Short mmCIF file of C-alpha atoms and ligand atoms in Angstrom, two decimals:
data_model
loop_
_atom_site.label_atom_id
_atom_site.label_comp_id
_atom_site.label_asym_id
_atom_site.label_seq_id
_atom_site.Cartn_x
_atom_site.Cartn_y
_atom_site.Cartn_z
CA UNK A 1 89.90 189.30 50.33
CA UNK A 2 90.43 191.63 53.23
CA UNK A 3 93.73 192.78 53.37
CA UNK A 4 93.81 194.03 56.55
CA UNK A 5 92.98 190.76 58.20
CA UNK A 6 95.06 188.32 59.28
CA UNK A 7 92.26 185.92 58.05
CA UNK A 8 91.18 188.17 55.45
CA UNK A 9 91.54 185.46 52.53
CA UNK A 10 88.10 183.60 52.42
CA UNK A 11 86.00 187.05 52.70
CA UNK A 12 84.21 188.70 50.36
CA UNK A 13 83.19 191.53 52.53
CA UNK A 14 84.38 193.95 54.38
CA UNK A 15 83.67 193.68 58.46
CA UNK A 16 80.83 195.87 60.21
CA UNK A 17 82.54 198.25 62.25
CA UNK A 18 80.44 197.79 64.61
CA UNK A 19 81.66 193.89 64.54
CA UNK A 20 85.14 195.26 64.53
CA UNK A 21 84.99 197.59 67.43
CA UNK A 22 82.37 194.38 69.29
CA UNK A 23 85.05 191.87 68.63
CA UNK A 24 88.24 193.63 69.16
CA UNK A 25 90.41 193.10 72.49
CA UNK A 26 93.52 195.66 72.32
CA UNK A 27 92.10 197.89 74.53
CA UNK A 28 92.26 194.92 77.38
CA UNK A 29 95.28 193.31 75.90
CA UNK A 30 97.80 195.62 74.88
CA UNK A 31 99.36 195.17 77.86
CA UNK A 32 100.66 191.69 76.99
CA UNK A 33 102.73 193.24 74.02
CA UNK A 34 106.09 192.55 75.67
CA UNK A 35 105.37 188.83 76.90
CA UNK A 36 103.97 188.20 72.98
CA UNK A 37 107.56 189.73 71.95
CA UNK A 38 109.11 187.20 74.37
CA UNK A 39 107.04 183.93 73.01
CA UNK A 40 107.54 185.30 69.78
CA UNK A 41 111.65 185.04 69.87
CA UNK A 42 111.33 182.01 71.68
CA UNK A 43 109.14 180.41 68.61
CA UNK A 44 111.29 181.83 66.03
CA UNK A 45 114.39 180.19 67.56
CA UNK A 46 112.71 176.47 67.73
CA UNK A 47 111.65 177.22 64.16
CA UNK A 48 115.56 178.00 63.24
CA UNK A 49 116.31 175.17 65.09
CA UNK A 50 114.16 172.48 63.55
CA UNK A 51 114.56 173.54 59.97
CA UNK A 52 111.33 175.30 59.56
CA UNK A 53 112.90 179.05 59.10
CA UNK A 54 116.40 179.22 57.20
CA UNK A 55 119.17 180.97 59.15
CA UNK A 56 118.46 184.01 57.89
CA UNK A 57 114.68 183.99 58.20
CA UNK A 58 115.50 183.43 62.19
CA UNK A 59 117.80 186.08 62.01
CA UNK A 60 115.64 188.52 60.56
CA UNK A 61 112.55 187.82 62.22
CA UNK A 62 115.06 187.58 65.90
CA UNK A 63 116.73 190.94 65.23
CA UNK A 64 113.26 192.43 64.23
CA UNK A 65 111.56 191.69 67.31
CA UNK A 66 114.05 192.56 69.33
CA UNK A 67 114.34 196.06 67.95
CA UNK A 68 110.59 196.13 67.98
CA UNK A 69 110.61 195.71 71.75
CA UNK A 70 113.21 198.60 72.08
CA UNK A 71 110.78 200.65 69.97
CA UNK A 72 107.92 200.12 71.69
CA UNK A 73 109.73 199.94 75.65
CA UNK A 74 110.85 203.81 74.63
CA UNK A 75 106.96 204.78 73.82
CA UNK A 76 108.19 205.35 70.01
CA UNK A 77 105.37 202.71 69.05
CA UNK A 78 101.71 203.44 68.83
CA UNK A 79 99.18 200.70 68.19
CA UNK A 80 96.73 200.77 65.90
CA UNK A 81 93.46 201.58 68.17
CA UNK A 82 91.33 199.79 65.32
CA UNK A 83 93.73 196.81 65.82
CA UNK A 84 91.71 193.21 66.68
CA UNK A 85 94.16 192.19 69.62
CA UNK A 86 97.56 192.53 70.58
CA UNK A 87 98.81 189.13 68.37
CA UNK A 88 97.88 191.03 65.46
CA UNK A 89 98.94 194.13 65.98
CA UNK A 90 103.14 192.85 66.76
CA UNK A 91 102.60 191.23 63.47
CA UNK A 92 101.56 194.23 61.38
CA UNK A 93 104.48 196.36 63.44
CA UNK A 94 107.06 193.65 62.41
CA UNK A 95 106.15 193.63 59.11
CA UNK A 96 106.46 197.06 58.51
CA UNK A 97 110.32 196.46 59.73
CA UNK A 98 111.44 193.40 58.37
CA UNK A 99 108.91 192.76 55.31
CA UNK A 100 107.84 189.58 54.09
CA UNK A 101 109.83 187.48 56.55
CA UNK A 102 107.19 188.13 59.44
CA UNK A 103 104.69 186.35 57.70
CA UNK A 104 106.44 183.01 58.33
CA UNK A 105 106.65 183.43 62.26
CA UNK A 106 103.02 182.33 62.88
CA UNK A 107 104.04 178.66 60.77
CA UNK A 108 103.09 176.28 63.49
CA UNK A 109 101.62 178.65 66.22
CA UNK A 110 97.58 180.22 66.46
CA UNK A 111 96.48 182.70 68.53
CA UNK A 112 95.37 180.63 70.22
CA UNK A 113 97.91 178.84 72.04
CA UNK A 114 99.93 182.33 71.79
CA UNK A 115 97.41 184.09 73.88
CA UNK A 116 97.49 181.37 76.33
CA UNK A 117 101.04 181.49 76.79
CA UNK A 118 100.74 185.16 77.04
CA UNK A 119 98.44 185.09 79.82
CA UNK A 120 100.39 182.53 81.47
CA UNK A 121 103.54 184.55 81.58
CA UNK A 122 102.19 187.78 82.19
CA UNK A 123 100.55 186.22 85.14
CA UNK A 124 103.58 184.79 86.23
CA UNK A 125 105.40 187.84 86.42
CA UNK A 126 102.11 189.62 88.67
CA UNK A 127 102.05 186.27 91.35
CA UNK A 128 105.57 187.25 91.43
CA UNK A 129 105.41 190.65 92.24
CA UNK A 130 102.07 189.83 94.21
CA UNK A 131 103.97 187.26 96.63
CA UNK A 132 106.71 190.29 96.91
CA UNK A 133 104.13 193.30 98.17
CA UNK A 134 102.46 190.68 100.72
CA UNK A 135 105.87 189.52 102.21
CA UNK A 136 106.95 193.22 102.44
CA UNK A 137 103.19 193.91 104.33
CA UNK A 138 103.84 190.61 106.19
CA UNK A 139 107.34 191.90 107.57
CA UNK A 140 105.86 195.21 108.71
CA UNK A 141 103.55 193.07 110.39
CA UNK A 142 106.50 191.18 112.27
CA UNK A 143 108.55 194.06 113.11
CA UNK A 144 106.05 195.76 114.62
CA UNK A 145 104.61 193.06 116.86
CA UNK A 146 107.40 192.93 118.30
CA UNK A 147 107.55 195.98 119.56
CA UNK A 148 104.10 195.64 120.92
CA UNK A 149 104.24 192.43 123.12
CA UNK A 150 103.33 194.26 126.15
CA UNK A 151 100.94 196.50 124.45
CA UNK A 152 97.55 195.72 125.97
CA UNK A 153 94.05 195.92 124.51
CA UNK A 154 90.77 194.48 124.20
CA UNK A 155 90.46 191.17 122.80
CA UNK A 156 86.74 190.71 120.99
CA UNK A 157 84.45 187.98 120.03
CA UNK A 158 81.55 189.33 118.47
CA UNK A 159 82.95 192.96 118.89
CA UNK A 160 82.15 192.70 122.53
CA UNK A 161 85.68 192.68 124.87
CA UNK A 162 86.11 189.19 125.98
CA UNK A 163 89.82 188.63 127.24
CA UNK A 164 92.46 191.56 126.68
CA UNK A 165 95.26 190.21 124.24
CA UNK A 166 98.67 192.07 123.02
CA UNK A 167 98.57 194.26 119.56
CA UNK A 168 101.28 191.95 118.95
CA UNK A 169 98.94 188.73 118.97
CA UNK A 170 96.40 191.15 117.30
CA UNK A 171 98.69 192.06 114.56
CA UNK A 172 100.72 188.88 113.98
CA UNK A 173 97.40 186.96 113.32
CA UNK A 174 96.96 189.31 109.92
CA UNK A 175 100.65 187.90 109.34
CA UNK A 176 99.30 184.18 109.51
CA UNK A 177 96.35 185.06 106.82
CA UNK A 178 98.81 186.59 104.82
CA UNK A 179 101.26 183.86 105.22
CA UNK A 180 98.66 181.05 103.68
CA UNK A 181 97.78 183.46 100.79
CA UNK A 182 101.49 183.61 99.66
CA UNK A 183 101.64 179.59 100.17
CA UNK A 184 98.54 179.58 97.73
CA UNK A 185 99.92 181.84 95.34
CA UNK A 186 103.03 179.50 95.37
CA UNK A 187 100.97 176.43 94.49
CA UNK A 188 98.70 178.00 92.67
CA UNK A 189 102.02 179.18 90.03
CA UNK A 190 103.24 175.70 89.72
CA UNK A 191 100.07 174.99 87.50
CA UNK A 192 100.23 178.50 85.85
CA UNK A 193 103.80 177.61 84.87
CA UNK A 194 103.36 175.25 81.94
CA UNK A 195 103.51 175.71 77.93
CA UNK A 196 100.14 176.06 75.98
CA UNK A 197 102.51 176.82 72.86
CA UNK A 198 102.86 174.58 70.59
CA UNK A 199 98.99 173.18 70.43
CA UNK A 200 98.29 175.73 67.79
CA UNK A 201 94.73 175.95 66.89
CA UNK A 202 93.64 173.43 68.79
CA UNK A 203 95.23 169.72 67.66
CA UNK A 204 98.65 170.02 67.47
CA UNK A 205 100.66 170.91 64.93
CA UNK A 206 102.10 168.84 61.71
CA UNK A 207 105.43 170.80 62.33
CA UNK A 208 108.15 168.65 64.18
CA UNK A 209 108.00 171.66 66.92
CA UNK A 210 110.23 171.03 70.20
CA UNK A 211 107.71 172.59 72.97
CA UNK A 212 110.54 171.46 75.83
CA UNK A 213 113.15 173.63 73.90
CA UNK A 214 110.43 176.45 73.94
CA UNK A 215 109.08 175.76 77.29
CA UNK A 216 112.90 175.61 79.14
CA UNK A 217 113.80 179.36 76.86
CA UNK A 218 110.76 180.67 78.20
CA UNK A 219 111.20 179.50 82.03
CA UNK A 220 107.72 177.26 81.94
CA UNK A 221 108.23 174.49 84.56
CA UNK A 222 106.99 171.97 81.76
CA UNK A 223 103.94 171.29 78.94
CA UNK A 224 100.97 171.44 78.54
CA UNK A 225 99.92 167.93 77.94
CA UNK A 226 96.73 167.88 76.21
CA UNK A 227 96.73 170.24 73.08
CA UNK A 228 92.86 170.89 72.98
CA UNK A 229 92.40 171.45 77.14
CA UNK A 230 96.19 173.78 76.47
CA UNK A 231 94.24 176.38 73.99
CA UNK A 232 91.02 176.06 76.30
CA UNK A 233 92.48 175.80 80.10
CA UNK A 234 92.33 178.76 81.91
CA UNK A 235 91.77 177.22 85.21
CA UNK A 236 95.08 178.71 86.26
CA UNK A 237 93.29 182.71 85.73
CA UNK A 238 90.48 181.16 88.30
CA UNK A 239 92.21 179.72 90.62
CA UNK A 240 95.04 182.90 90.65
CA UNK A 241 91.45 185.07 91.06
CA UNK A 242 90.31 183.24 94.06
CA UNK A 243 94.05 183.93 95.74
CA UNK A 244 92.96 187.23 94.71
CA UNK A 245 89.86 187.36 96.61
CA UNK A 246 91.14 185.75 99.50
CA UNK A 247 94.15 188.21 99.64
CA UNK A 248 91.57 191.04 99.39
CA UNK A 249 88.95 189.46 101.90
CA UNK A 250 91.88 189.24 104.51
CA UNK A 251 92.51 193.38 103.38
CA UNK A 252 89.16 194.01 104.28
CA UNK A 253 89.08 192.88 107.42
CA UNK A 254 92.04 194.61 108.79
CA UNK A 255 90.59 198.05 106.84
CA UNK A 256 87.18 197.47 109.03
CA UNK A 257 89.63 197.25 111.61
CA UNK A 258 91.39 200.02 111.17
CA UNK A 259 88.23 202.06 109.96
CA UNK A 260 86.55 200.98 113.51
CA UNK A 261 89.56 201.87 115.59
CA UNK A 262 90.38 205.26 113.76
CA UNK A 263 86.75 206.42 115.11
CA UNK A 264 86.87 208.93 118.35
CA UNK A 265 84.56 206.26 119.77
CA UNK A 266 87.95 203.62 119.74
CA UNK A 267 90.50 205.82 118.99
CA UNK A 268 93.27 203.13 118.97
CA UNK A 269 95.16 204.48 115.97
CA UNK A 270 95.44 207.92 114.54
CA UNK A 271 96.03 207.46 110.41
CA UNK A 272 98.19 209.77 108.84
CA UNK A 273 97.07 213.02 107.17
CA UNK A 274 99.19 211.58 103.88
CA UNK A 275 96.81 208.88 103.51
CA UNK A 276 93.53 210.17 104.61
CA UNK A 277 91.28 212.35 102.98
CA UNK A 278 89.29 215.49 103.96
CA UNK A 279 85.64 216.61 103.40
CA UNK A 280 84.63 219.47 101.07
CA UNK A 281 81.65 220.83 103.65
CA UNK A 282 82.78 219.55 107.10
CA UNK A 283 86.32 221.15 108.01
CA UNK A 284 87.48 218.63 110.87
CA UNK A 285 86.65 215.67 109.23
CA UNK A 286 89.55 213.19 108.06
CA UNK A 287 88.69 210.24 106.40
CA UNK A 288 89.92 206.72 106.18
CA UNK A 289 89.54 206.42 102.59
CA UNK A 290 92.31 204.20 101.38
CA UNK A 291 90.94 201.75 104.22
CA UNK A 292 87.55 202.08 102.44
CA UNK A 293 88.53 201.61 99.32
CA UNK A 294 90.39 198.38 99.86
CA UNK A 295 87.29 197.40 101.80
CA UNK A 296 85.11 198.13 98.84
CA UNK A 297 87.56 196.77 96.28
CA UNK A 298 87.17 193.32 97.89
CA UNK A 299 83.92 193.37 96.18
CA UNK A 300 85.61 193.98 92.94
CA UNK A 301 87.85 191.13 92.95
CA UNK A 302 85.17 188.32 94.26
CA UNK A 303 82.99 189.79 91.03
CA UNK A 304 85.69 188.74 88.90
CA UNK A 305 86.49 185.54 90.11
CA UNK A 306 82.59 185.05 89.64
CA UNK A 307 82.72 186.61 86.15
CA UNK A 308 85.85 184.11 85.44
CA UNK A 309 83.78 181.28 86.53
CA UNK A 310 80.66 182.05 84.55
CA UNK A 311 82.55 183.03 81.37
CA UNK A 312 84.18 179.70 82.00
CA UNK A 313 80.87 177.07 82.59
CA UNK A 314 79.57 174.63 79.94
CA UNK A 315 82.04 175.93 77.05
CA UNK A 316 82.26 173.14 74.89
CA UNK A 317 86.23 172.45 73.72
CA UNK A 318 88.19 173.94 72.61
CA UNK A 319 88.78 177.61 72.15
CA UNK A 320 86.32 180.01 72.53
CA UNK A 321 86.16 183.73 71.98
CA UNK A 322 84.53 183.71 75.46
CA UNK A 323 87.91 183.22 76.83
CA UNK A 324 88.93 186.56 75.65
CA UNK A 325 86.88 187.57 78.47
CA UNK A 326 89.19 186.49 81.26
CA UNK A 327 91.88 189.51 80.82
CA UNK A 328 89.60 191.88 81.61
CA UNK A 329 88.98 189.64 84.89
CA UNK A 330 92.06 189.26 85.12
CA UNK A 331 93.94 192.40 85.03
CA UNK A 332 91.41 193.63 87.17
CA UNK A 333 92.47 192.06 89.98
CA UNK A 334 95.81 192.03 89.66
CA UNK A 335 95.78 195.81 89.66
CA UNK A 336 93.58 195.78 92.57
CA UNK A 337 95.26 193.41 94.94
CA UNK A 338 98.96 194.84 94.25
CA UNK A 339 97.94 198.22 94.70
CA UNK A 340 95.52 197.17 97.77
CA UNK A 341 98.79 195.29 99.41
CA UNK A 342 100.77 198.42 98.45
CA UNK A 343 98.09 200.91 99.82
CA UNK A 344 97.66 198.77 103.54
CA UNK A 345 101.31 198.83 103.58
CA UNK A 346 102.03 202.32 102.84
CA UNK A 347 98.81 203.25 105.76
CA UNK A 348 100.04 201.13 108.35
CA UNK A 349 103.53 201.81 108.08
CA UNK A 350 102.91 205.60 108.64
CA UNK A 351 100.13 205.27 111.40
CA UNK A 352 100.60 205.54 115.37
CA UNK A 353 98.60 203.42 117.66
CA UNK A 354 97.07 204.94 120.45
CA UNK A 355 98.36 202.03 123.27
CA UNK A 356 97.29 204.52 126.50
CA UNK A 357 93.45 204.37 124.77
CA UNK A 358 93.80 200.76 124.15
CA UNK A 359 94.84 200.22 127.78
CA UNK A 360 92.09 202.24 128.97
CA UNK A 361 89.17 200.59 127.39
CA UNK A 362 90.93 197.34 128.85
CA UNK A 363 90.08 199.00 132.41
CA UNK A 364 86.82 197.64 134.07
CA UNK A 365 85.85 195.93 130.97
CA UNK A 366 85.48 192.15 132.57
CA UNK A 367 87.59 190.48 130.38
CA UNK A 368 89.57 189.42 133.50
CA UNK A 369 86.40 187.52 134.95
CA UNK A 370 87.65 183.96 133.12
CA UNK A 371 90.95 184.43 135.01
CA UNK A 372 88.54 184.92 138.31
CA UNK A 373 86.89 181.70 137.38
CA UNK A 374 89.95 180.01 136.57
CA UNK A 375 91.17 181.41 140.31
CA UNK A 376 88.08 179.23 142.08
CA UNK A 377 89.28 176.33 139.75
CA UNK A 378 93.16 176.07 141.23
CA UNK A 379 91.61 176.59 144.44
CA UNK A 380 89.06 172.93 143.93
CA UNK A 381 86.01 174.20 142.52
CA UNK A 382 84.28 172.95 139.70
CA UNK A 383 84.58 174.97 136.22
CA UNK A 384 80.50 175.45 136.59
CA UNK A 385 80.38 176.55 140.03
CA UNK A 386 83.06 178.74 139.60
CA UNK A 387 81.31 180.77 136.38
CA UNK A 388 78.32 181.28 138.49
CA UNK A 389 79.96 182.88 141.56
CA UNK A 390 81.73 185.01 139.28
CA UNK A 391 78.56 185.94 137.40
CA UNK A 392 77.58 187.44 140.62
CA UNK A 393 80.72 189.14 141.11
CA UNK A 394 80.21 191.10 138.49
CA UNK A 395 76.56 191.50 138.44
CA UNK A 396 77.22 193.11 142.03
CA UNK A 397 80.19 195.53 140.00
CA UNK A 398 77.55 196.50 137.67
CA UNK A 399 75.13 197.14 140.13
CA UNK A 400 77.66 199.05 142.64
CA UNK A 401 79.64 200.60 139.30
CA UNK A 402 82.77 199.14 140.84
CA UNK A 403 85.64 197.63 138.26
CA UNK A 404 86.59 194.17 139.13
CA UNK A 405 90.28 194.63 139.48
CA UNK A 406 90.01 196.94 142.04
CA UNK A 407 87.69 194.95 144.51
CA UNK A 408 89.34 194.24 147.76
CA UNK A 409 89.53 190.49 149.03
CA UNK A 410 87.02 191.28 151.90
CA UNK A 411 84.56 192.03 149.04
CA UNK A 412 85.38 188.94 147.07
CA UNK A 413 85.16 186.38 150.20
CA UNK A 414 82.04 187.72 150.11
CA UNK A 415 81.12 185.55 147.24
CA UNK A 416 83.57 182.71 148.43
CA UNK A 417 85.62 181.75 150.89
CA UNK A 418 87.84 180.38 148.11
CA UNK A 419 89.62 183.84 147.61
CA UNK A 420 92.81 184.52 149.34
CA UNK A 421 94.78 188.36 148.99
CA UNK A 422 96.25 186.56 145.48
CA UNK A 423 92.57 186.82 143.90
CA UNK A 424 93.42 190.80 143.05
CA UNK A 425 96.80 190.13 141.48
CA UNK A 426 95.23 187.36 138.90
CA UNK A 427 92.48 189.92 137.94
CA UNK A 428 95.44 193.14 136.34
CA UNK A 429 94.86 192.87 132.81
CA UNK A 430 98.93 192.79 132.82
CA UNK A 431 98.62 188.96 134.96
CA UNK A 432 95.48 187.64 132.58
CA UNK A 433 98.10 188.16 129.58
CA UNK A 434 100.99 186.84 130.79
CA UNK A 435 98.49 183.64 132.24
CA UNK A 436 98.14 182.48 128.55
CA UNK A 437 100.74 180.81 128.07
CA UNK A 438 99.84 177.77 125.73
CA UNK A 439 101.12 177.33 122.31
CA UNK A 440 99.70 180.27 120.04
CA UNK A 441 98.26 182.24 123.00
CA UNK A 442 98.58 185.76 123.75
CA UNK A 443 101.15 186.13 126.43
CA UNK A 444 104.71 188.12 125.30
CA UNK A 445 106.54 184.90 125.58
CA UNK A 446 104.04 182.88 123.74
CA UNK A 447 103.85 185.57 121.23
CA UNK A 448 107.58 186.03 121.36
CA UNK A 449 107.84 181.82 119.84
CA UNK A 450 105.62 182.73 116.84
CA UNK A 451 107.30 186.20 115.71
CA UNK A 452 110.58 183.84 116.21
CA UNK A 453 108.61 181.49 113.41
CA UNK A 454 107.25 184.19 111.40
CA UNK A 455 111.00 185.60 110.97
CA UNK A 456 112.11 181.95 109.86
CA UNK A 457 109.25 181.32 107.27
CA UNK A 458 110.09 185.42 106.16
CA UNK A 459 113.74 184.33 105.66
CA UNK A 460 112.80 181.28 103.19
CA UNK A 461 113.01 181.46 99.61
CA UNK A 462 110.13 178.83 98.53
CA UNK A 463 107.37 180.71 100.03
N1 LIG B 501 92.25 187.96 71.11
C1 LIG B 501 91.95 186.60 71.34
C2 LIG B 501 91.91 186.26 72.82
O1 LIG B 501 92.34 187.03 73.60
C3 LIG B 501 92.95 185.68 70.69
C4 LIG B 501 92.58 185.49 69.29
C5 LIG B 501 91.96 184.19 69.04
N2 LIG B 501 91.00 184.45 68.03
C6 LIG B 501 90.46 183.55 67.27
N3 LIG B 501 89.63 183.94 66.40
N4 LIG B 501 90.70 182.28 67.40
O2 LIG B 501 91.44 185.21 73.20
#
C-alpha cells in the first residue's frame, strides 16, 4: 500500500518520482480549487439527501468545506507542490480538518466526472467575464463612432485608398466582429452548461444519485446524457478555444491597424505614452507594443485550439489522461483573450486620432473617381464608357500632377461634354460620403442607423 495515494491500495511500490512529477497536474490545475469546493458541497448535499451520508456526515463534510474555502480564499492554505492534481489535494486538506468523514465524499463521484464539471464551471465563469470585457470594448467602439461620423479618411482595399469612408464606419465595423464573437460565446455556453457529475468513472454509478438536484444547485442548464461521452467530452474546451481564436484574430487586425496608422508614414493616431514602450539605444523611439503583443498572441491562442484538437483525435472512450492536457490549452487562452480585450480597450480608450492627417491623405488620392463615373452614369452613359473617360481623367492628373477635385469644368468637358459646373461638387471627398447612402454604407446618416442598432443589441441582456 501507498498511503499517500488516493489509489494507493493495490501497490506494492512506491511511485518513481520522476512518474510523480511526469504525471502530476497541480501546477495547471490549482486554479480550479474553488469550483472543486463548489461541486464538492453540491455532492455532499445530494448524498445527505438520498440517504447515502447520515445528517451528520453532510454536516461535517458541508461545514468543512466551507471553512476550507475561507482558508484557502485568505491565502492561509498552501498546497502540497508534490500533490497529483487539485481533486486530491482538497481531499487531503479536508481531511486534515474534519478526519475520517472526508473519506466518504468521493462515494459515487471519480475524478473523473469531477474534473469535468470543474472545467465546465470554471469555464463558465471566464465566457462570462469574456462576453463582459468585449461588450465594454464594443461600447467604446459605439461611443466613439459617433463622434466621428464626419471624420473623413481613406477607405482601402488591398491597402491602396479606394473610396474615403468615416472613422465611424471604420470603427463600428470592429463593433460588428466583436458583436458575432459574443453571439458565439453565447451559444457556444449553452453546451458548456451541462452536468458531467454524476457519471463517475465512466458508467454511471450504482448510487441512486439525483444529477438534476446537483445540476439545478450548481446552475448547469441540464445533464449530461451519456455517462461515458460526460467523463470524455470536452468538445465544449474546443469549441470555447476557437471563440478564442476568432476573438483574437479580430484583435489582430485592428492592432495591425493601429500599428500601421501609429507610423509617421500614416500618422492617423498618436498612442499614449502609458501604453507604449520605449527603446533602450534609440531615444525617440515609442513603440506600439501592447498592439504587438496582441498581434503576436493571436498565434498563441490558434496553437491551442490546434493543441486541443490533436490532444483530442482518435482517443478511444472514455477517459483519458490525455484530457488532462486541455487546461493547459485552456487557461492559456482564457488569460490571453481577457487580458488582450482588456489591453485594446485600455489603448484605444486613451489614444487621439489624428482626423486633420486622415483628411489630408484623403486629398488628391482618387478615391472620388467612382463618384466621377457614377456622374457620366446620371447624365446617360453607360457604366463602361464612363470608367474609361474617367481613366483618362486621371491619367491626364497624374501626368499634369493636378488633384481631381480641383479640376475646373472647362478641363473636364474636355473629356466629355457630359460634365456640367455640378461635376466639381460630386468629386469633395465631403459629397462622395454623404453619396453612400444605402443600407450599411458609409455616409453619417447611414452610419447614424447602425450605431442606433449597435446601442439596441448593447442594451440586451441575451447577448
Ligand atoms: N487530474 C486529472 C485530469 O485533470 C483528473 C484525474 C483523473 N485521473 C485518473 N487517473 N483517472 O484529467
Amino acid at each position: 500500500t501507498i498511503r499517500s495515494k488516493l489509489w494507493g491500495g493495490r501497490f506494492e511500490k512506491q511511485t518513481d518520482e520522476a512518474v510523480e512529477a511526469f504525471t502530476a497536474s497541480l501546477g495547471g490545475d490549482a486554479r480550479l480549487w474553488e469550483v472543486d469546493i463548489r461541486g464538492s458541497i453540491a455532492h455532499a448535499r445530494m448524498l445527505g439527501k438520498i440517504g447515502v451520508l447520515t445528517p451528520e456526515e453532510t454536516d461535517a463534510i458541508l461545514s468543512g468545506l466551507q471553512a476550507l474555502r475561507e482558508h484557502i480564499s485568505a491565502g492561509k492554505a498552501t498546497f502540497d507542490p508534490k500533490a497529483e492534481d487539485i481533486h486530491s489535494e482538497i481531499e487531503r486538506l479536508l481531511t486534515e480538518r474534519i478526519g475520517a468523514a472526508a473519506g466518504k465524499l468521493h462515494t459515487a463521484r471519480s475524478r473523473n466526472d469531477q474534473v469535468a464539471t470543474d472545467t465546465r464551471l470554471y469555464l463558465r465563469e471566464g465566457i462570462d467575464a469574456l462576453r463582459e470585457e468585449i461588450r465594454r470594448l464594443q461600447q467604446w467602439l459605439v461611443d466613439t463612432a459617433e463622434g466621428h461620423l464626419h471624420t473623413i479618411l481613406p477607405g482601402c482595399t488591398h491597402l491602396q485608398h479606394a473610396q474615403p469612408v468615416s472613422l465611424a464606419h471604420h470603427l463600428m465595423a470592429y463593433f460588428w466582429m466583436l458583436q458575432r464573437d459574443r453571439e458565439r460565446l453565447t451559444d457556444c455556453r449553452k453546451r458548456v452548461n451541462r452536468l458531467p457529475l454524476g457519471s463517475a468513472a465512466l458508467a454511471g454509478t450504482s448510487f441512486p444519485v439525483d444529477r438534476q438536484m446537483v445540476a439545478q444547485e450548481l446552475g448547469f442548464d441540464g445533464v449530461c446524457e451519456n455517462s461515458m461521452d460526460a467523463v470524455s467530452d470536452r468538445d465544449f474546451v474546443v469549441e470555447f478555444l476557437s471563440c478564442a481564436a476568432l476573438v483574437m484574430t479580430h484583435l489582430s487586425r485592428l492592432a495591425e491597424e493601429l500599428i500601421l496608422w501609429s507610423t509617421p508614414e500614416f500618422g492617423f493616431v498618436e498612442l499614449d505614452d502609458s501604453v507604449t514602450t520605449g527603446s533602450s539605444i534609440m531615444p525617440q523611439k515609442k513603440n506600439p507594443d501592447v498592439a504587438e503583443l496582441i498581434r503576436g498572441r493571436t498565434g498563441r491562442v490558434v496553437a491551442d485550439l490546434t493543441g486541443a484538437l490533436v490532444m483530442l483525435k482518435a482517443l478511444p472512450l472514455s477517459y483519458n489522461r490525455d484530457l488532462q492536457e486541455d487546461k493547459s490549452f485552456l487557461f492559456d487562452a482564457l488569460d490571453t483573450v481577457l487580458s488582450s480585450v482588456a489591453l485594446m480597450h485600455l489603448m484605444l480608450s486613451r489614444a487621439q486620432f489624428r482626423t486633420e492627417r486622415m483628411r489630408e491623405a484623403v486629398h488628391g488620392d482618387f478615391s472620388n473617381a467612382t463618384d466621377l463615373a457614377d456622374y457620366l452614369v446620371r447624365k446617360g452613359m453607360p457604366f463602361r464608357q464612363a470608367h474609361e473617360v474617367v481613366g483618362r481623367v486621371v491619367q491626364y492628373c497624374l501626368k499634369q500632377g493636378a488633384v481631381l477635385e480641383e479640376l475646373s469644368v472647362e478641363q473636364l468637358r474636355a473629356f466629355s461634354n457630359l460634365f456640367d459646373a455640378d461635376a466639381v461638387q460630386v468629386l469633395q471627398p465631403e459629397a462622395v460620403l454623404e453619396a453612400r447612402r444605402s443600407y450599411g454604407g458609409t455616409a453619417p446618416e447611414a452610419v447614424q442607423q447602425q450605431i442606433a442598432l449597435a446601442r439596441k443589441l448593447l442594451g440586451g441582456d441575451d447577448i
